[in-house]
PDB file of C-alpha atoms and ligand atoms in Angstrom:
ATOM      1  CA  UNK A  12     216.504   7.860  10.255  1.00  0.00           C
ATOM      2  CA  UNK A  13     216.977   9.114   6.716  1.00  0.00           C
ATOM      3  CA  UNK A  14     218.553  12.518   6.592  1.00  0.00           C
ATOM      4  CA  UNK A  15     216.970  13.895   9.734  1.00  0.00           C
ATOM      5  CA  UNK A  16     213.481  12.675   8.901  1.00  0.00           C
ATOM      6  CA  UNK A  17     211.689  11.024  11.818  1.00  0.00           C
ATOM      7  CA  UNK A  18     209.851   7.945  10.587  1.00  0.00           C
ATOM      8  CA  UNK A  19     207.142   6.334  12.695  1.00  0.00           C
ATOM      9  CA  UNK A  20     205.520   3.157  11.441  1.00  0.00           C
ATOM     10  CA  UNK A  21     201.944   2.552  12.608  1.00  0.00           C
ATOM     11  CA  UNK A  22     200.072  -0.711  12.456  1.00  0.00           C
ATOM     12  CA  UNK A  23     197.361   0.449  10.045  1.00  0.00           C
ATOM     13  CA  UNK A  24     195.561   3.497   8.666  1.00  0.00           C
ATOM     14  CA  UNK A  25     193.433   3.916  11.814  1.00  0.00           C
ATOM     15  CA  UNK A  26     196.469   3.930  14.093  1.00  0.00           C
ATOM     16  CA  UNK A  27     198.118   6.412  11.750  1.00  0.00           C
ATOM     17  CA  UNK A  28     195.108   8.730  11.960  1.00  0.00           C
ATOM     18  CA  UNK A  29     195.109   8.562  15.765  1.00  0.00           C
ATOM     19  CA  UNK A  30     198.828   9.317  15.974  1.00  0.00           C
ATOM     20  CA  UNK A  31     198.523  12.198  13.483  1.00  0.00           C
ATOM     21  CA  UNK A  32     195.575  13.571  15.478  1.00  0.00           C
ATOM     22  CA  UNK A  33     197.687  13.358  18.666  1.00  0.00           C
ATOM     23  CA  UNK A  34     200.473  15.399  17.074  1.00  0.00           C
ATOM     24  CA  UNK A  35     198.195  17.994  15.484  1.00  0.00           C
ATOM     25  CA  UNK A  36     196.175  18.296  18.700  1.00  0.00           C
ATOM     26  CA  UNK A  37     199.360  18.799  20.735  1.00  0.00           C
ATOM     27  CA  UNK A  38     200.521  21.514  18.319  1.00  0.00           C
ATOM     28  CA  UNK A  39     197.201  23.381  18.530  1.00  0.00           C
ATOM     29  CA  UNK A  40     197.087  23.166  22.319  1.00  0.00           C
ATOM     30  CA  UNK A  41     200.687  24.462  22.517  1.00  0.00           C
ATOM     31  CA  UNK A  42     199.842  27.337  20.170  1.00  0.00           C
ATOM     32  CA  UNK A  43     196.105  27.986  19.735  1.00  0.00           C
ATOM     33  CA  UNK A  44     196.925  30.557  17.005  1.00  0.00           C
ATOM     34  CA  UNK A  45     198.731  27.930  14.905  1.00  0.00           C
ATOM     35  CA  UNK A  46     198.957  28.391  11.120  1.00  0.00           C
ATOM     36  CA  UNK A  47     198.412  25.034   9.431  1.00  0.00           C
ATOM     37  CA  UNK A  48     198.981  24.113   5.807  1.00  0.00           C
ATOM     38  CA  UNK A  49     196.185  21.659   5.075  1.00  0.00           C
ATOM     39  CA  UNK A  50     196.424  18.825   2.529  1.00  0.00           C
ATOM     40  CA  UNK A  51     193.381  17.304   0.923  1.00  0.00           C
ATOM     41  CA  UNK A  52     193.537  13.848  -0.734  1.00  0.00           C
ATOM     42  CA  UNK A  53     192.305  10.641   0.875  1.00  0.00           C
ATOM     43  CA  UNK A  54     195.098  10.003   3.370  1.00  0.00           C
ATOM     44  CA  UNK A  55     194.494  12.830   5.891  1.00  0.00           C
ATOM     45  CA  UNK A  56     190.694  12.488   5.939  1.00  0.00           C
ATOM     46  CA  UNK A  57     190.620   9.968   8.795  1.00  0.00           C
ATOM     47  CA  UNK A  58     192.942  12.241  10.777  1.00  0.00           C
ATOM     48  CA  UNK A  59     190.685  15.265  10.333  1.00  0.00           C
ATOM     49  CA  UNK A  60     187.647  13.168  11.266  1.00  0.00           C
ATOM     50  CA  UNK A  61     189.463  11.966  14.394  1.00  0.00           C
ATOM     51  CA  UNK A  62     190.294  15.549  15.390  1.00  0.00           C
ATOM     52  CA  UNK A  63     186.648  16.512  14.958  1.00  0.00           C
ATOM     53  CA  UNK A  64     185.577  13.507  17.045  1.00  0.00           C
ATOM     54  CA  UNK A  65     187.937  14.612  19.796  1.00  0.00           C
ATOM     55  CA  UNK A  66     186.352  18.052  19.781  1.00  0.00           C
ATOM     56  CA  UNK A  67     189.613  19.893  19.160  1.00  0.00           C
ATOM     57  CA  UNK A  68     189.126  23.629  19.594  1.00  0.00           C
ATOM     58  CA  UNK A  69     190.668  25.117  16.448  1.00  0.00           C
ATOM     59  CA  UNK A  70     188.861  28.451  16.605  1.00  0.00           C
ATOM     60  CA  UNK A  71     192.171  30.325  16.845  1.00  0.00           C
ATOM     61  CA  UNK A  72     193.836  28.363  14.036  1.00  0.00           C
ATOM     62  CA  UNK A  73     194.524  29.744  10.555  1.00  0.00           C
ATOM     63  CA  UNK A  74     194.100  27.056   7.904  1.00  0.00           C
ATOM     64  CA  UNK A  75     196.205  27.677   4.820  1.00  0.00           C
ATOM     65  CA  UNK A  76     195.270  26.082   1.523  1.00  0.00           C
ATOM     66  CA  UNK A  77     197.927  23.891  -0.098  1.00  0.00           C
ATOM     67  CA  UNK A  78     196.755  23.648  -3.690  1.00  0.00           C
ATOM     68  CA  UNK A  79     193.838  24.246  -6.051  1.00  0.00           C
ATOM     69  CA  UNK A  80     192.817  23.416  -9.584  1.00  0.00           C
ATOM     70  CA  UNK A  81     192.719  26.223 -12.093  1.00  0.00           C
ATOM     71  CA  UNK A  82     189.400  27.048 -13.673  1.00  0.00           C
ATOM     72  CA  UNK A  83     187.249  25.216 -11.124  1.00  0.00           C
ATOM     73  CA  UNK A  84     184.516  27.222  -9.403  1.00  0.00           C
ATOM     74  CA  UNK A  85     183.984  27.148  -5.644  1.00  0.00           C
ATOM     75  CA  UNK A  86     180.782  25.161  -5.993  1.00  0.00           C
ATOM     76  CA  UNK A  87     182.356  22.583  -8.263  1.00  0.00           C
ATOM     77  CA  UNK A  88     182.751  19.319  -6.316  1.00  0.00           C
ATOM     78  CA  UNK A  89     186.334  19.101  -7.600  1.00  0.00           C
ATOM     79  CA  UNK A  90     187.339  22.337  -5.854  1.00  0.00           C
ATOM     80  CA  UNK A  91     190.045  21.585  -3.322  1.00  0.00           C
ATOM     81  CA  UNK A  92     188.936  24.584  -1.282  1.00  0.00           C
ATOM     82  CA  UNK A  93     185.499  23.002  -1.030  1.00  0.00           C
ATOM     83  CA  UNK A  94     187.070  19.724   0.099  1.00  0.00           C
ATOM     84  CA  UNK A  95     189.256  21.470   2.683  1.00  0.00           C
ATOM     85  CA  UNK A  96     186.276  23.459   3.961  1.00  0.00           C
ATOM     86  CA  UNK A  97     184.081  20.363   4.385  1.00  0.00           C
ATOM     87  CA  UNK A  98     186.809  18.131   5.856  1.00  0.00           C
ATOM     88  CA  UNK A  99     188.800  20.518   8.037  1.00  0.00           C
ATOM     89  CA  UNK A 100     187.596  24.106   8.317  1.00  0.00           C
ATOM     90  CA  UNK A 101     183.947  23.508   9.209  1.00  0.00           C
ATOM     91  CA  UNK A 102     184.205  20.357  11.366  1.00  0.00           C
ATOM     92  CA  UNK A 103     186.968  21.905  13.484  1.00  0.00           C
ATOM     93  CA  UNK A 104     185.467  25.392  13.652  1.00  0.00           C
ATOM     94  CA  UNK A 105     188.647  26.942  12.234  1.00  0.00           C
ATOM     95  CA  UNK A 106     188.572  30.697  12.696  1.00  0.00           C
ATOM     96  CA  UNK A 107     190.573  31.980   9.744  1.00  0.00           C
ATOM     97  CA  UNK A 108     191.650  30.754   6.328  1.00  0.00           C
ATOM     98  CA  UNK A 109     194.196  31.737   3.709  1.00  0.00           C
ATOM     99  CA  UNK A 110     193.009  30.691   0.277  1.00  0.00           C
ATOM    100  CA  UNK A 111     195.083  29.902  -2.779  1.00  0.00           C
ATOM    101  CA  UNK A 112     193.226  31.212  -5.824  1.00  0.00           C
ATOM    102  CA  UNK A 113     189.992  31.951  -4.045  1.00  0.00           C
ATOM    103  CA  UNK A 114     188.086  33.914  -6.692  1.00  0.00           C
ATOM    104  CA  UNK A 115     191.162  35.723  -8.024  1.00  0.00           C
ATOM    105  CA  UNK A 116     191.102  35.309 -11.785  1.00  0.00           C
ATOM    106  CA  UNK A 117     194.747  36.039 -12.574  1.00  0.00           C
ATOM    107  CA  UNK A 118     197.000  33.195 -11.307  1.00  0.00           C
ATOM    108  CA  UNK A 119     200.068  35.385 -10.820  1.00  0.00           C
ATOM    109  CA  UNK A 120     198.058  37.804  -8.716  1.00  0.00           C
ATOM    110  CA  UNK A 121     196.675  34.853  -6.752  1.00  0.00           C
ATOM    111  CA  UNK A 122     200.195  33.553  -6.053  1.00  0.00           C
ATOM    112  CA  UNK A 123     201.415  37.003  -4.983  1.00  0.00           C
ATOM    113  CA  UNK A 124     198.431  37.513  -2.689  1.00  0.00           C
ATOM    114  CA  UNK A 125     198.978  34.091  -1.145  1.00  0.00           C
ATOM    115  CA  UNK A 126     202.681  34.766  -0.550  1.00  0.00           C
ATOM    116  CA  UNK A 127     201.851  38.072   1.129  1.00  0.00           C
ATOM    117  CA  UNK A 128     199.209  36.472   3.359  1.00  0.00           C
ATOM    118  CA  UNK A 129     201.528  33.625   4.394  1.00  0.00           C
ATOM    119  CA  UNK A 130     204.279  36.168   5.164  1.00  0.00           C
ATOM    120  CA  UNK A 131     201.850  38.222   7.224  1.00  0.00           C
ATOM    121  CA  UNK A 132     201.156  35.100   9.276  1.00  0.00           C
ATOM    122  CA  UNK A 133     204.877  34.767   9.936  1.00  0.00           C
ATOM    123  CA  UNK A 134     205.069  31.600   7.808  1.00  0.00           C
ATOM    124  CA  UNK A 135     203.603  28.167   8.406  1.00  0.00           C
ATOM    125  CA  UNK A 136     203.763  26.587  11.855  1.00  0.00           C
ATOM    126  CA  UNK A 137     202.606  23.117  10.830  1.00  0.00           C
ATOM    127  CA  UNK A 138     202.350  21.557   7.360  1.00  0.00           C
ATOM    128  CA  UNK A 139     200.130  18.480   7.113  1.00  0.00           C
ATOM    129  CA  UNK A 140     200.960  16.738   3.851  1.00  0.00           C
ATOM    130  CA  UNK A 141     200.153  13.654   1.805  1.00  0.00           C
ATOM    131  CA  UNK A 142     202.548  11.943  -0.572  1.00  0.00           C
ATOM    132  CA  UNK A 143     201.629  11.827  -4.262  1.00  0.00           C
ATOM    133  CA  UNK A 144     202.141   8.588  -6.154  1.00  0.00           C
ATOM    134  CA  UNK A 145     204.735  10.493  -8.212  1.00  0.00           C
ATOM    135  CA  UNK A 146     206.405  11.960  -5.132  1.00  0.00           C
ATOM    136  CA  UNK A 147     204.640  15.311  -5.274  1.00  0.00           C
ATOM    137  CA  UNK A 148     203.860  17.464  -2.231  1.00  0.00           C
ATOM    138  CA  UNK A 149     200.866  19.676  -2.845  1.00  0.00           C
ATOM    139  CA  UNK A 150     201.000  19.885  -6.637  1.00  0.00           C
ATOM    140  CA  UNK A 151     204.753  20.289  -6.810  1.00  0.00           C
ATOM    141  CA  UNK A 152     205.086  17.826  -9.640  1.00  0.00           C
ATOM    142  CA  UNK A 153     208.416  16.254 -10.568  1.00  0.00           C
ATOM    143  CA  UNK A 154     210.879  17.512 -11.619  1.00  0.00           C
ATOM    144  CA  UNK A 155     210.835  20.167  -8.935  1.00  0.00           C
ATOM    145  CA  UNK A 156     213.657  21.960  -7.177  1.00  0.00           C
ATOM    146  CA  UNK A 157     213.687  22.546  -3.433  1.00  0.00           C
ATOM    147  CA  UNK A 158     213.228  26.294  -3.883  1.00  0.00           C
ATOM    148  CA  UNK A 159     210.258  26.116  -6.279  1.00  0.00           C
ATOM    149  CA  UNK A 160     207.897  29.024  -5.545  1.00  0.00           C
ATOM    150  CA  UNK A 161     204.112  29.169  -5.343  1.00  0.00           C
ATOM    151  CA  UNK A 162     203.008  28.972  -8.965  1.00  0.00           C
ATOM    152  CA  UNK A 163     200.864  27.491 -11.722  1.00  0.00           C
ATOM    153  CA  UNK A 164     201.737  23.905 -12.601  1.00  0.00           C
ATOM    154  CA  UNK A 165     200.718  21.480 -15.326  1.00  0.00           C
ATOM    155  CA  UNK A 166     199.720  18.189 -13.775  1.00  0.00           C
ATOM    156  CA  UNK A 167     201.565  15.028 -14.776  1.00  0.00           C
ATOM    157  CA  UNK A 168     199.637  12.133 -16.335  1.00  0.00           C
ATOM    158  CA  UNK A 169     200.202  10.209 -13.095  1.00  0.00           C
ATOM    159  CA  UNK A 170     198.503  12.882 -10.993  1.00  0.00           C
ATOM    160  CA  UNK A 171     195.655  13.193 -13.501  1.00  0.00           C
ATOM    161  CA  UNK A 172     195.114   9.442 -13.339  1.00  0.00           C
ATOM    162  CA  UNK A 173     195.260   9.272  -9.561  1.00  0.00           C
ATOM    163  CA  UNK A 174     193.011  12.288  -9.047  1.00  0.00           C
ATOM    164  CA  UNK A 175     190.469  11.036 -11.574  1.00  0.00           C
ATOM    165  CA  UNK A 176     189.446   8.533  -8.909  1.00  0.00           C
ATOM    166  CA  UNK A 177     188.164  11.343  -6.663  1.00  0.00           C
ATOM    167  CA  UNK A 178     185.698  12.797  -9.139  1.00  0.00           C
ATOM    168  CA  UNK A 179     183.740   9.884 -10.594  1.00  0.00           C
ATOM    169  CA  UNK A 180     184.462  10.323 -14.262  1.00  0.00           C
ATOM    170  CA  UNK A 181     184.568  14.121 -14.368  1.00  0.00           C
ATOM    171  CA  UNK A 182     187.570  15.494 -16.224  1.00  0.00           C
ATOM    172  CA  UNK A 183     190.454  16.441 -13.943  1.00  0.00           C
ATOM    173  CA  UNK A 184     191.662  19.970 -14.691  1.00  0.00           C
ATOM    174  CA  UNK A 185     195.134  19.906 -16.221  1.00  0.00           C
ATOM    175  CA  UNK A 186     196.509  22.945 -14.480  1.00  0.00           C
ATOM    176  CA  UNK A 187     196.650  23.883 -10.822  1.00  0.00           C
ATOM    177  CA  UNK A 188     198.075  26.318  -8.305  1.00  0.00           C
ATOM    178  CA  UNK A 189     200.371  24.962  -5.633  1.00  0.00           C
ATOM    179  CA  UNK A 190     202.066  26.332  -2.571  1.00  0.00           C
ATOM    180  CA  UNK A 191     205.763  26.336  -3.436  1.00  0.00           C
ATOM    181  CA  UNK A 192     208.316  23.948  -2.028  1.00  0.00           C
ATOM    182  CA  UNK A 193     209.791  27.037  -0.392  1.00  0.00           C
ATOM    183  CA  UNK A 194     206.592  27.525   1.655  1.00  0.00           C
ATOM    184  CA  UNK A 195     206.327  23.833   2.531  1.00  0.00           C
ATOM    185  CA  UNK A 196     209.958  23.259   3.467  1.00  0.00           C
ATOM    186  CA  UNK A 197     210.154  26.342   5.657  1.00  0.00           C
ATOM    187  CA  UNK A 198     207.236  25.200   7.827  1.00  0.00           C
ATOM    188  CA  UNK A 199     208.360  24.943  11.460  1.00  0.00           C
ATOM    189  CA  UNK A 200     206.837  21.468  11.805  1.00  0.00           C
ATOM    190  CA  UNK A 201     206.114  19.077   8.939  1.00  0.00           C
ATOM    191  CA  UNK A 202     203.941  15.990   9.116  1.00  0.00           C
ATOM    192  CA  UNK A 203     203.832  13.667   6.097  1.00  0.00           C
ATOM    193  CA  UNK A 204     201.103  11.016   6.168  1.00  0.00           C
ATOM    194  CA  UNK A 205     201.563   7.942   4.007  1.00  0.00           C
ATOM    195  CA  UNK A 206     199.175   5.013   3.872  1.00  0.00           C
ATOM    196  CA  UNK A 207     198.796   1.980   1.647  1.00  0.00           C
ATOM    197  CA  UNK A 208     200.820  -0.498  -0.299  1.00  0.00           C
ATOM    198  CA  UNK A 209     200.572   1.627  -3.463  1.00  0.00           C
ATOM    199  CA  UNK A 210     202.781   4.243  -1.747  1.00  0.00           C
ATOM    200  CA  UNK A 211     205.505   1.768  -0.792  1.00  0.00           C
ATOM    201  CA  UNK A 212     207.802   2.408  -3.755  1.00  0.00           C
ATOM    202  CA  UNK A 213     207.548   6.182  -3.706  1.00  0.00           C
ATOM    203  CA  UNK A 214     208.003   6.331   0.070  1.00  0.00           C
ATOM    204  CA  UNK A 215     211.181   4.245  -0.186  1.00  0.00           C
ATOM    205  CA  UNK A 216     212.505   6.637  -2.843  1.00  0.00           C
ATOM    206  CA  UNK A 217     211.500   9.645  -0.714  1.00  0.00           C
ATOM    207  CA  UNK A 218     213.439   8.458   2.314  1.00  0.00           C
ATOM    208  CA  UNK A 219     216.237   6.330   0.959  1.00  0.00           C
ATOM    209  CA  UNK A 220     217.503   7.987  -2.202  1.00  0.00           C
ATOM    210  CA  UNK A 221     219.564  11.160  -2.202  1.00  0.00           C
ATOM    211  CA  UNK A 222     217.242  14.170  -2.530  1.00  0.00           C
ATOM    212  CA  UNK A 223     216.342  14.709  -6.177  1.00  0.00           C
ATOM    213  CA  UNK A 224     214.000  16.875  -8.276  1.00  0.00           C
ATOM    214  CA  UNK A 225     212.578  13.590  -9.591  1.00  0.00           C
ATOM    215  CA  UNK A 226     210.978  12.940  -6.179  1.00  0.00           C
ATOM    216  CA  UNK A 227     209.939  16.318  -4.755  1.00  0.00           C
ATOM    217  CA  UNK A 228     209.127  14.805  -1.346  1.00  0.00           C
ATOM    218  CA  UNK A 229     212.764  13.741  -1.020  1.00  0.00           C
ATOM    219  CA  UNK A 230     213.544  17.415  -0.257  1.00  0.00           C
ATOM    220  CA  UNK A 231     212.023  16.699   3.159  1.00  0.00           C
ATOM    221  CA  UNK A 232     215.266  14.949   4.066  1.00  0.00           C
ATOM    222  CA  UNK A 233     217.176  17.133   6.436  1.00  0.00           C
ATOM    223  CA  UNK A 234     214.147  19.203   7.499  1.00  0.00           C
ATOM    224  CA  UNK A 235     213.392  17.176  10.631  1.00  0.00           C
ATOM    225  CA  UNK A 236     209.953  16.308   9.189  1.00  0.00           C
ATOM    226  CA  UNK A 237     207.948  13.581  10.853  1.00  0.00           C
ATOM    227  CA  UNK A 238     206.762  10.850   8.499  1.00  0.00           C
ATOM    228  CA  UNK A 239     203.885   8.706   9.728  1.00  0.00           C
ATOM    229  CA  UNK A 240     203.533   5.589   7.582  1.00  0.00           C
ATOM    230  CA  UNK A 241     201.360   2.559   8.051  1.00  0.00           C
ATOM    231  CA  UNK A 242     202.842  -0.884   7.751  1.00  0.00           C
ATOM    232  CA  UNK A 243     201.404  -1.323   4.255  1.00  0.00           C
ATOM    233  CA  UNK A 244     203.431   1.673   3.064  1.00  0.00           C
ATOM    234  CA  UNK A 245     206.573   0.814   5.068  1.00  0.00           C
ATOM    235  CA  UNK A 246     206.695  -2.932   5.716  1.00  0.00           C
ATOM    236  CA  UNK A 247     209.982  -2.782   7.590  1.00  0.00           C
ATOM    237  CA  UNK A 248     210.363  -1.214  10.975  1.00  0.00           C
ATOM    238  CA  UNK A 249     211.814   2.264  11.402  1.00  0.00           C
ATOM    239  CA  UNK A 250     214.469   3.586  10.962  1.00  0.00           C
ATOM    240  CA  UNK A 251     214.532   4.211   7.213  1.00  0.00           C
TER     241      UNK A 251
HETATM  242  P1  PGA B  10     196.146  10.662  -1.405  1.00  0.00           P
HETATM  243  O1  PGA B  10     196.841  11.839  -2.232  1.00  0.00           O
HETATM  244  O2  PGA B  10     196.241  11.038   0.022  1.00  0.00           O
HETATM  245  O3  PGA B  10     194.737  10.660  -1.920  1.00  0.00           O
HETATM  246  O4  PGA B  10     196.898   9.408  -1.733  1.00  0.00           O
HETATM  247  C1  PGA B  10     198.106  12.260  -1.916  1.00  0.00           C
HETATM  248  C2  PGA B  10     198.544  13.253  -2.952  1.00  0.00           C
HETATM  249  O5  PGA B  10     198.299  13.028  -4.155  1.00  0.00           O
HETATM  250  O6  PGA B  10     199.162  14.269  -2.582  1.00  0.00           O
END
């Protein structure tokens, strides 16, 4: 185990989704009023679909948005809120949401409102995260300290390139809002989902190198986070 991180290696992306759904389902059944930080991106989609297939009752859950592009309207297909709503909130019948941005024009006001709403929840019970090709969590782009707050960020060329694939040629907004590393790292349970050979290098750096601002996800070391990786992303067997 690297620095207190629990690594589980699953045979493939389907097995990873089933295992992630087991863990999220267990957490919701143990605490039906769970607050969950919800990643978008491709990796968690099979997990959310699996939870919906299992008929998980998430009516008491509060889903907390992880990140959002700046200057993108709610009806724009690039909106991460729209993606989260379609993939997680609606299929699972989630009762309550905390938005990041959400129609607030001024980004600083949006970040303050978000911080107040997360505090009112008593923090995050479960953070479900993906791993960016540049080591980001949410849009905490490198370099990023472990105490980085919720804020506006300028996306790195690597994130712009990787996100361009989601939107079929539409321009990717260059700036975004992200939940801070402080919010993510203080979650009581953290689940990082990593799938695919293209994540192999960044996952090795995340788990094996000393924590560094150059790989924001490396701050997960020492948090007791659970990392679920498929064999394509982690060809060896655990531990890291
Ligand atoms: P992905 O995105 O799940 O689509 O690979 C992860 C991320 O960029 O955070």
